[in-house]
Tab-separated table of C-alpha atoms in Angstrom:
chain	number	residue	atom	x	y	z
A	4	LEU	CA	14.289	-12.117	-37.032
A	5	GLU	CA	10.742	-11.005	-37.896
A	6	THR	CA	9.841	-14.577	-38.769
A	7	ARG	CA	11.097	-15.774	-35.381
A	8	ALA	CA	9.098	-13.057	-33.590
A	9	TRP	CA	5.976	-13.975	-35.560
A	10	GLU	CA	6.473	-17.692	-34.773
A	11	GLN	CA	6.900	-16.880	-31.084
A	12	ASN	CA	3.725	-14.799	-31.128
A	13	VAL	CA	1.798	-17.650	-32.773
A	14	GLN	CA	3.197	-20.068	-30.162
A	15	ASP	CA	2.210	-17.704	-27.326
A	16	VAL	CA	-1.364	-17.506	-28.651
A	17	GLU	CA	-1.512	-21.297	-28.907
A	18	ASP	CA	-0.069	-21.677	-25.394
A	19	ALA	CA	-2.662	-19.253	-24.032
A	20	ARG	CA	-5.460	-21.197	-25.713
A	21	GLU	CA	-4.217	-24.525	-24.330
A	22	LEU	CA	-3.703	-23.137	-20.814
A	23	THR	CA	-7.175	-21.576	-20.903
A	24	ASN	CA	-8.666	-24.962	-21.789
A	25	ILE	CA	-6.785	-26.660	-18.948
A	26	PHE	CA	-7.915	-24.049	-16.406
A	27	LYS	CA	-11.504	-24.261	-17.670
A	28	GLU	CA	-11.402	-27.996	-16.883
A	29	VAL	CA	-10.454	-27.340	-13.253
A	30	ASP	CA	-12.838	-24.381	-12.854
A	31	VAL	CA	-15.357	-26.729	-11.244
A	32	ASP	CA	-17.916	-24.020	-10.482
A	33	SER	CA	-17.608	-22.527	-14.011
A	34	SER	CA	-17.141	-19.083	-12.465
A	35	GLY	CA	-14.433	-17.982	-14.864
A	36	THR	CA	-12.167	-17.608	-11.849
A	37	ILE	CA	-9.631	-19.879	-10.190
A	38	SER	CA	-9.638	-20.422	-6.441
A	39	LEU	CA	-6.658	-21.579	-4.421
A	40	ARG	CA	-8.256	-25.024	-4.196
A	41	GLU	CA	-8.701	-25.165	-7.974
A	42	LEU	CA	-5.116	-23.985	-8.498
A	43	GLU	CA	-3.797	-26.646	-6.127
A	44	SER	CA	-5.894	-29.204	-8.008
A	45	VAL	CA	-4.502	-28.227	-11.409
A	46	MET	CA	-0.950	-28.350	-10.040
A	47	THR	CA	-1.399	-32.107	-9.492
A	48	HIS	CA	-2.847	-32.557	-12.993
A	49	PRO	CA	-0.213	-34.545	-15.004
A	50	ARG	CA	-1.160	-32.896	-18.323
A	51	PHE	CA	-0.768	-29.451	-16.771
A	52	ARG	CA	2.583	-30.241	-15.091
A	53	SER	CA	3.904	-31.685	-18.347
A	54	TYR	CA	2.605	-28.717	-20.314
A	55	LEU	CA	4.377	-26.266	-17.994
A	56	ARG	CA	7.616	-28.245	-17.897
A	57	VAL	CA	7.879	-28.420	-21.716
A	58	ARG	CA	7.408	-24.639	-21.947
A	59	GLY	CA	9.929	-23.755	-19.267
A	60	ILE	CA	7.317	-22.656	-16.739
A	61	ASP	CA	8.264	-23.737	-13.230
A	62	ILE	CA	5.640	-23.264	-10.524
A	63	GLN	CA	6.758	-25.213	-7.466
A	64	ASP	CA	4.326	-23.863	-4.884
A	65	ALA	CA	0.651	-23.299	-5.755
A	66	ARG	CA	-0.001	-21.315	-2.560
A	67	LEU	CA	2.907	-18.954	-3.231
A	68	PHE	CA	1.860	-18.501	-6.867
A	69	HIS	CA	-1.704	-17.772	-5.707
A	70	ARG	CA	-0.472	-15.202	-3.149
A	71	MET	CA	1.673	-13.516	-5.811
A	72	MET	CA	-1.321	-13.159	-8.115
A	73	MET	CA	-3.523	-11.977	-5.222
A	74	SER	CA	-1.008	-9.240	-4.428
A	75	VAL	CA	-1.460	-7.931	-7.963
A	76	VAL	CA	-5.252	-8.224	-8.284
A	77	GLY	CA	-6.047	-7.157	-4.724
A	78	GLU	CA	-6.732	-9.242	-1.690
A	79	ASP	CA	-10.424	-8.406	-1.429
A	80	THR	CA	-11.291	-11.510	-3.426
A	81	LYS	CA	-10.338	-15.155	-2.967
A	82	ASP	CA	-10.596	-16.126	-6.624
A	83	ILE	CA	-8.547	-14.884	-9.565
A	84	ASP	CA	-9.776	-14.282	-13.092
A	85	LEU	CA	-8.965	-17.298	-15.255
A	86	HIS	CA	-7.401	-15.183	-18.012
A	87	PHE	CA	-5.189	-13.374	-15.494
A	88	VAL	CA	-3.955	-16.772	-14.235
A	89	VAL	CA	-3.192	-17.817	-17.813
A	90	SER	CA	-1.271	-14.624	-18.569
A	91	SER	CA	0.616	-14.972	-15.261
A	92	CYS	CA	1.685	-18.498	-16.190
A	93	LEU	CA	2.826	-17.360	-19.629
A	94	ARG	CA	4.892	-14.521	-18.149
A	95	MET	CA	6.784	-17.099	-16.094
A	96	LYS	CA	8.155	-18.847	-19.187
A	97	GLY	CA	11.899	-19.337	-19.219
A	98	VAL	CA	14.487	-17.590	-17.117
A	99	ALA	CA	14.438	-13.950	-16.071
A	100	SER	CA	16.201	-11.619	-18.465
A	101	SER	CA	18.482	-8.817	-17.405
A	102	MET	CA	15.663	-6.391	-18.265
A	103	ASP	CA	13.289	-8.323	-15.984
A	104	LEU	CA	15.749	-7.992	-13.109
A	105	HIS	CA	16.331	-4.298	-13.742
A	106	ALA	CA	12.563	-3.684	-13.854
A	107	LEU	CA	12.182	-5.535	-10.559
A	108	THR	CA	14.967	-3.483	-8.975
A	109	PHE	CA	13.380	-0.276	-10.241
A	110	GLU	CA	9.938	-1.231	-8.908
A	111	SER	CA	11.468	-2.160	-5.550
A	112	LYS	CA	13.154	1.238	-5.309
A	113	ILE	CA	9.888	3.027	-6.098
A	114	LEU	CA	8.016	0.988	-3.476
A	115	ASN	CA	10.762	1.629	-0.928
A	116	LYS	CA	10.559	5.388	-1.551
A	117	LYS	CA	6.750	5.352	-1.198
A	118	HIS	CA	7.062	3.311	1.978
A	119	ARG	CA	9.555	5.778	3.501
A	120	LEU	CA	7.300	8.737	2.605
A	121	HIS	CA	4.345	6.982	4.216
A	122	ILE	CA	6.327	6.241	7.384
A	123	ASN	CA	7.441	9.880	7.615
A	124	ASP	CA	3.854	11.046	7.163
A	125	VAL	CA	2.605	8.694	9.883
A	126	GLN	CA	5.391	9.773	12.262
A	127	GLU	CA	4.529	13.432	11.699
A	128	LYS	CA	0.845	12.801	12.408
A	129	LEU	CA	1.673	10.827	15.538
A	130	SER	CA	3.871	13.666	16.770
A	131	ARG	CA	0.991	16.112	16.293
A	132	ILE	CA	-1.358	13.777	18.166
A	133	GLU	CA	1.130	13.448	21.028
A	134	GLU	CA	1.509	17.223	21.221
A	135	SER	CA	-2.261	17.681	21.254
A	136	LEU	CA	-2.591	15.119	24.045
A	137	ARG	CA	0.105	16.904	26.082
A	138	MET	CA	-1.729	20.187	25.653
A	139	LEU	CA	-5.044	18.622	26.686
A	140	THR	CA	-3.443	16.985	29.686
A	141	THR	CA	-1.842	20.298	30.721
A	142	MET	CA	-5.159	22.138	30.304
A	143	ASN	CA	-7.003	19.438	32.245
A	144	CYS	CA	-4.480	19.649	35.108
A	145	SER	CA	-4.777	23.463	35.171
A	146	VAL	CA	-8.574	23.321	35.419
A	147	ARG	CA	-8.482	20.968	38.440
A	148	ILE	CA	-6.281	23.269	40.488
């Protein structure tokens, strides 16, 4: 079992090295980042497609993959760090495990709870604003009379 884990680790390091080399080839401006255009370009690269297919990595839509990565790194930039793209590709190897699905469910529940708390907070603030406006309107009407 330890031998298998060690072999997998060695393979992962080799895969990361190879993917890094492929992405460096398409990083036309040598910025160390990958733009959507560069990602779309590499997706048509036969060596890259073959490399992904052999390793069980299935990226059908470059734009969707780019948006997913942007949601993680923050949308204030248009380009994504080359090493982050590589690690994202490697995490997509194979099929999702039960643990992956449970983690996703857990994260979704946490986000849903945060979202509900935020909505409640916004509703409370809006109610206070409405009440303040009513009071101002009432005071303004009283002054005119």
